[in-house]
PDB file of C-alpha atoms in Angstrom:
ATOM      1  CA  MET A  18       0.000   0.000   0.000  1.00 37.00           C
ATOM      2  CA  THR A  19       1.237   3.475  -0.764  1.00 41.00           C
ATOM      3  CA  ASP A  20       2.184   5.938   1.933  1.00 44.00           C
ATOM      4  CA  VAL A  21      -0.753   7.834   3.423  1.00 43.00           C
ATOM      5  CA  ALA A  22       0.820  11.203   2.570  1.00 45.00           C
ATOM      6  CA  THR A  23       1.212  10.463  -1.151  1.00 52.00           C
ATOM      7  CA  ARG A  24      -1.814   8.391  -2.119  1.00 72.00           C
ATOM      8  CA  SER A  25      -4.899   9.604  -3.950  1.00 86.00           C
ATOM      9  CA  PRO A  26      -8.226   9.303  -2.141  1.00 91.00           C
ATOM     10  CA  ILE A  27     -10.302   6.270  -3.102  1.00 92.00           C
ATOM     11  CA  LEU A  28     -14.091   6.046  -3.224  1.00 94.00           C
ATOM     12  CA  LYS A  29     -15.632   3.118  -5.094  1.00 95.00           C
ATOM     13  CA  VAL A  30     -19.113   1.663  -4.821  1.00 96.00           C
ATOM     14  CA  TRP A  31     -19.355  -2.051  -5.606  1.00 96.00           C
ATOM     15  CA  LYS A  32     -22.939  -3.217  -6.034  1.00 97.00           C
ATOM     16  CA  GLU A  33     -23.820  -6.873  -5.374  1.00 97.00           C
ATOM     17  CA  ALA A  34     -20.248  -7.498  -4.259  1.00 96.00           C
ATOM     18  CA  LEU A  35     -21.024 -10.418  -1.970  1.00 96.00           C
ATOM     19  CA  PRO A  36     -23.399 -13.337  -2.490  1.00 97.00           C
ATOM     20  CA  LEU A  37     -26.489 -13.064  -0.290  1.00 97.00           C
ATOM     21  CA  PRO A  38     -25.869 -16.420   1.495  1.00 97.00           C
ATOM     22  CA  VAL A  39     -22.476 -15.080   2.666  1.00 97.00           C
ATOM     23  CA  VAL A  40     -24.084 -11.803   3.753  1.00 97.00           C
ATOM     24  CA  GLU A  41     -26.889 -13.579   5.609  1.00 97.00           C
ATOM     25  CA  PHE A  42     -24.423 -15.900   7.356  1.00 97.00           C
ATOM     26  CA  ALA A  43     -22.269 -12.985   8.604  1.00 97.00           C
ATOM     27  CA  TYR A  44     -25.371 -11.058   9.707  1.00 97.00           C
ATOM     28  CA  THR A  45     -26.788 -14.073  11.568  1.00 97.00           C
ATOM     29  CA  GLU A  46     -23.469 -14.783  13.282  1.00 97.00           C
ATOM     30  CA  PHE A  47     -23.099 -11.171  14.458  1.00 98.00           C
ATOM     31  CA  ARG A  48     -26.713 -10.943  15.634  1.00 97.00           C
ATOM     32  CA  LEU A  49     -26.327 -14.238  17.543  1.00 97.00           C
ATOM     33  CA  MET A  50     -23.227 -12.844  19.228  1.00 96.00           C
ATOM     34  CA  ARG A  51     -25.203  -9.807  20.388  1.00 97.00           C
ATOM     35  CA  ASP A  52     -28.167 -11.908  21.492  1.00 97.00           C
ATOM     36  CA  ALA A  53     -25.977 -14.380  23.433  1.00 97.00           C
ATOM     37  CA  LEU A  54     -24.333 -11.548  25.360  1.00 96.00           C
ATOM     38  CA  LEU A  55     -27.731 -10.034  26.179  1.00 96.00           C
ATOM     39  CA  ALA A  56     -29.085 -13.449  27.255  1.00 97.00           C
ATOM     40  CA  MET A  57     -26.186 -13.726  29.724  1.00 97.00           C
ATOM     41  CA  GLY A  58     -27.072 -10.326  31.153  1.00 96.00           C
ATOM     42  CA  SER A  59     -23.993  -8.668  29.674  1.00 95.00           C
ATOM     43  CA  LYS A  60     -23.954  -5.087  28.430  1.00 92.00           C
ATOM     44  CA  GLU A  61     -20.639  -5.763  26.683  1.00 94.00           C
ATOM     45  CA  GLY A  62     -20.693  -4.312  23.190  1.00 95.00           C
ATOM     46  CA  TYR A  63     -22.833  -1.315  24.120  1.00 95.00           C
ATOM     47  CA  ASN A  64     -19.971   1.053  24.932  1.00 91.00           C
ATOM     48  CA  ASP A  65     -19.317   2.476  21.451  1.00 89.00           C
ATOM     49  CA  PRO A  66     -18.297   6.117  21.982  1.00 87.00           C
ATOM     50  CA  THR A  67     -18.965   6.989  18.331  1.00 89.00           C
ATOM     51  CA  VAL A  68     -22.604   5.858  18.261  1.00 93.00           C
ATOM     52  CA  PRO A  69     -23.874   5.482  21.848  1.00 91.00           C
ATOM     53  CA  GLY A  70     -26.536   2.839  22.442  1.00 90.00           C
ATOM     54  CA  CYS A  71     -25.618   0.654  19.466  1.00 95.00           C
ATOM     55  CA  PHE A  72     -24.190  -2.822  19.710  1.00 97.00           C
ATOM     56  CA  SER A  73     -20.702  -2.864  18.225  1.00 96.00           C
ATOM     57  CA  TRP A  74     -17.661  -5.088  18.385  1.00 96.00           C
ATOM     58  CA  TYR A  75     -14.023  -4.697  17.435  1.00 94.00           C
ATOM     59  CA  SER A  76     -12.782  -7.550  15.208  1.00 95.00           C
ATOM     60  CA  PRO A  77     -15.567 -10.116  15.701  1.00 96.00           C
ATOM     61  CA  LEU A  78     -14.447 -13.434  14.212  1.00 95.00           C
ATOM     62  CA  CYS A  79     -17.313 -13.485  11.714  1.00 95.00           C
ATOM     63  CA  PHE A  80     -16.122 -10.159  10.253  1.00 96.00           C
ATOM     64  CA  GLU A  81     -12.458 -11.129  10.371  1.00 96.00           C
ATOM     65  CA  ALA A  82     -13.422 -14.136   8.226  1.00 95.00           C
ATOM     66  CA  LEU A  83     -15.505 -11.906   5.944  1.00 96.00           C
ATOM     67  CA  SER A  84     -12.501  -9.602   5.597  1.00 95.00           C
ATOM     68  CA  LEU A  85     -10.314 -12.489   4.427  1.00 95.00           C
ATOM     69  CA  TYR A  86     -13.060 -13.588   2.026  1.00 95.00           C
ATOM     70  CA  VAL A  87     -13.386 -10.174   0.374  1.00 95.00           C
ATOM     71  CA  GLN A  88      -9.675  -9.200   0.454  1.00 96.00           C
ATOM     72  CA  PRO A  89      -8.575 -10.887  -2.816  1.00 96.00           C
ATOM     73  CA  LYS A  90     -11.553  -9.380  -4.649  1.00 95.00           C
ATOM     74  CA  VAL A  91     -10.750  -5.875  -3.378  1.00 95.00           C
ATOM     75  CA  GLU A  92      -7.059  -6.327  -4.202  1.00 95.00           C
ATOM     76  CA  LYS A  93      -7.957  -7.317  -7.757  1.00 95.00           C
ATOM     77  CA  MET A  94     -10.341  -4.373  -8.106  1.00 92.00           C
ATOM     78  CA  LEU A  95      -7.755  -1.869  -6.845  1.00 93.00           C
ATOM     79  CA  GLY A  96      -4.708  -3.522  -8.421  1.00 93.00           C
ATOM     80  CA  THR A  97      -2.735  -3.576  -5.177  1.00 92.00           C
ATOM     81  CA  ASP A  98      -1.935  -5.861  -2.252  1.00 94.00           C
ATOM     82  CA  LEU A  99      -3.618  -5.035   1.038  1.00 93.00           C
ATOM     83  CA  LEU A 100      -2.604  -5.582   4.631  1.00 90.00           C
ATOM     84  CA  PRO A 101      -5.724  -6.120   6.776  1.00 88.00           C
ATOM     85  CA  THR A 102      -5.705  -4.292  10.096  1.00 89.00           C
ATOM     86  CA  TYR A 103      -9.072  -4.863  11.791  1.00 91.00           C
ATOM     87  CA  SER A 104     -12.783  -5.298  11.311  1.00 94.00           C
ATOM     88  CA  TYR A 105     -15.573  -3.572  13.174  1.00 94.00           C
ATOM     89  CA  GLY A 106     -19.261  -4.355  13.258  1.00 96.00           C
ATOM     90  CA  ARG A 107     -22.160  -2.237  14.380  1.00 97.00           C
ATOM     91  CA  ILE A 108     -25.900  -2.783  14.705  1.00 97.00           C
ATOM     92  CA  TYR A 109     -27.582   0.597  14.406  1.00 97.00           C
ATOM     93  CA  THR A 110     -31.011   1.052  15.956  1.00 96.00           C
ATOM     94  CA  GLU A 111     -33.669   3.750  15.811  1.00 96.00           C
ATOM     95  CA  GLY A 112     -32.242   7.160  16.663  1.00 95.00           C
ATOM     96  CA  SER A 113     -28.624   6.227  15.902  1.00 95.00           C
ATOM     97  CA  GLU A 114     -26.536   8.880  14.241  1.00 94.00           C
ATOM     98  CA  LEU A 115     -22.987   8.613  12.926  1.00 94.00           C
ATOM     99  CA  GLU A 116     -21.412  12.060  13.229  1.00 93.00           C
ATOM    100  CA  LYS A 117     -19.241  13.413  10.428  1.00 95.00           C
ATOM    101  CA  HIS A 118     -15.694  12.131  10.951  1.00 93.00           C
ATOM    102  CA  THR A 119     -12.606  10.534   9.462  1.00 92.00           C
ATOM    103  CA  ASP A 120     -11.219   7.257  10.742  1.00 89.00           C
ATOM    104  CA  ARG A 121      -7.889   6.543  12.383  1.00 87.00           C
ATOM    105  CA  ARG A 122      -4.754   5.992  10.286  1.00 84.00           C
ATOM    106  CA  SER A 123      -5.148   2.184  10.242  1.00 78.00           C
ATOM    107  CA  SER A 124      -8.300   2.780   8.169  1.00 82.00           C
ATOM    108  CA  GLN A 125      -6.368   4.051   5.164  1.00 89.00           C
ATOM    109  CA  LEU A 126      -8.709   1.859   3.173  1.00 91.00           C
ATOM    110  CA  ALA A 127     -12.140   1.132   4.625  1.00 94.00           C
ATOM    111  CA  VAL A 128     -14.359  -1.568   3.160  1.00 95.00           C
ATOM    112  CA  ASN A 129     -17.918  -1.037   4.380  1.00 96.00           C
ATOM    113  CA  VAL A 130     -20.159  -4.061   3.773  1.00 97.00           C
ATOM    114  CA  SER A 131     -23.925  -3.741   4.115  1.00 98.00           C
ATOM    115  CA  LEU A 132     -25.370  -6.813   5.840  1.00 98.00           C
ATOM    116  CA  ALA A 133     -28.955  -5.953   6.769  1.00 98.00           C
ATOM    117  CA  ARG A 134     -31.372  -3.059   6.664  1.00 97.00           C
ATOM    118  CA  ASP A 135     -35.061  -2.389   6.923  1.00 97.00           C
ATOM    119  CA  ILE A 136     -35.073   1.025   5.232  1.00 97.00           C
ATOM    120  CA  ARG A 137     -32.760   2.977   2.961  1.00 97.00           C
ATOM    121  CA  TRP A 138     -30.159   4.830   5.024  1.00 97.00           C
ATOM    122  CA  ASP A 139     -27.479   6.554   2.999  1.00 97.00           C
ATOM    123  CA  LEU A 140     -23.836   6.772   3.936  1.00 97.00           C
ATOM    124  CA  HIS A 141     -22.637  10.314   3.188  1.00 97.00           C
ATOM    125  CA  PHE A 142     -19.175  11.261   1.965  1.00 97.00           C
ATOM    126  CA  GLU A 143     -17.601  14.668   1.572  1.00 96.00           C
ATOM    127  CA  TRP A 144     -16.237  14.014  -1.897  1.00 92.00           C
ATOM    128  CA  LYS A 145     -14.696  16.705  -4.104  1.00 90.00           C
ATOM    129  CA  GLY A 146     -16.549  19.476  -2.282  1.00 91.00           C
ATOM    130  CA  GLN A 147     -19.948  17.772  -2.476  1.00 94.00           C
ATOM    131  CA  ASP A 148     -22.142  15.604  -0.247  1.00 95.00           C
ATOM    132  CA  LEU A 149     -22.149  12.250  -2.042  1.00 95.00           C
ATOM    133  CA  MET A 150     -24.879   9.924  -0.731  1.00 97.00           C
ATOM    134  CA  VAL A 151     -24.403   6.174  -1.174  1.00 97.00           C
ATOM    135  CA  ASP A 152     -27.263   3.684  -0.839  1.00 97.00           C
ATOM    136  CA  LEU A 153     -25.965   0.241   0.139  1.00 97.00           C
ATOM    137  CA  LYS A 154     -28.258  -2.769  -0.022  1.00 98.00           C
ATOM    138  CA  PRO A 155     -27.219  -6.016   1.682  1.00 98.00           C
ATOM    139  CA  GLY A 156     -24.245  -7.394  -0.222  1.00 97.00           C
ATOM    140  CA  ASP A 157     -23.158  -3.973  -1.535  1.00 98.00           C
ATOM    141  CA  VAL A 158     -19.778  -2.566  -0.579  1.00 97.00           C
ATOM    142  CA  VAL A 159     -18.203   0.874  -0.560  1.00 97.00           C
ATOM    143  CA  ILE A 160     -14.412   1.114  -0.534  1.00 96.00           C
ATOM    144  CA  TYR A 161     -12.965   4.448   0.553  1.00 95.00           C
ATOM    145  CA  SER A 162     -10.046   6.233   2.149  1.00 93.00           C
ATOM    146  CA  GLY A 163     -11.502   6.213   5.648  1.00 92.00           C
ATOM    147  CA  ASP A 164      -8.742   8.259   7.209  1.00 93.00           C
ATOM    148  CA  THR A 165      -9.017  11.169   4.752  1.00 94.00           C
ATOM    149  CA  ILE A 166     -12.585  11.240   3.415  1.00 96.00           C
ATOM    150  CA  PRO A 167     -15.126  12.630   5.902  1.00 96.00           C
ATOM    151  CA  HIS A 168     -18.196  10.367   6.161  1.00 96.00           C
ATOM    152  CA  TRP A 169     -21.372  10.209   8.241  1.00 97.00           C
ATOM    153  CA  ARG A 170     -24.968   9.019   8.491  1.00 96.00           C
ATOM    154  CA  ASP A 171     -27.993  11.104   9.454  1.00 96.00           C
ATOM    155  CA  LYS A 172     -30.321  10.047  12.274  1.00 96.00           C
ATOM    156  CA  TYR A 173     -31.682   6.552  11.652  1.00 97.00           C
ATOM    157  CA  THR A 174     -35.459   6.130  11.634  1.00 97.00           C
ATOM    158  CA  GLY A 175     -35.654   2.386  11.035  1.00 97.00           C
ATOM    159  CA  LYS A 176     -35.419  -0.534  13.459  1.00 97.00           C
ATOM    160  CA  GLU A 177     -32.104  -2.189  12.539  1.00 96.00           C
ATOM    161  CA  HIS A 178     -29.203  -1.596  10.149  1.00 97.00           C
ATOM    162  CA  VAL A 179     -26.046  -3.739  10.227  1.00 97.00           C
ATOM    163  CA  ASN A 180     -22.674  -3.160   8.576  1.00 95.00           C
TER     164      ASN A 180
END
């Protein structure tokens, strides 16, 4: 991967990137993880400072596996080798809002995979001086320079959105 100071920003939308059975498996695994913790009386996973009140987890095994599954496809698309750093999953619920931000340096390249949704909820990017809104259906992916491209989501009005 090129040095962060010299690379051009990347923003690519990849529709129908992942087969729905793979998407449904990852979604089910992550939801079961949340539900098992709740069944044990644990509030673990509900301490996300970025989006309070949402269940989130740093590097859940199901998303680490998904990362390895999608990596060769992303490398081919971008024409470069990638070094995975981490995965992160979040289950947004009604009222959630992702404030405008950029990610930490280890997110030089972010690969956001949509796993489940009940309503359209665009991911916004500040791209070339404009607000670019991206609609991701389950199985769709957006690849972007997470550490340099500001991105956000408005207040969520649905019941559940997972990526």
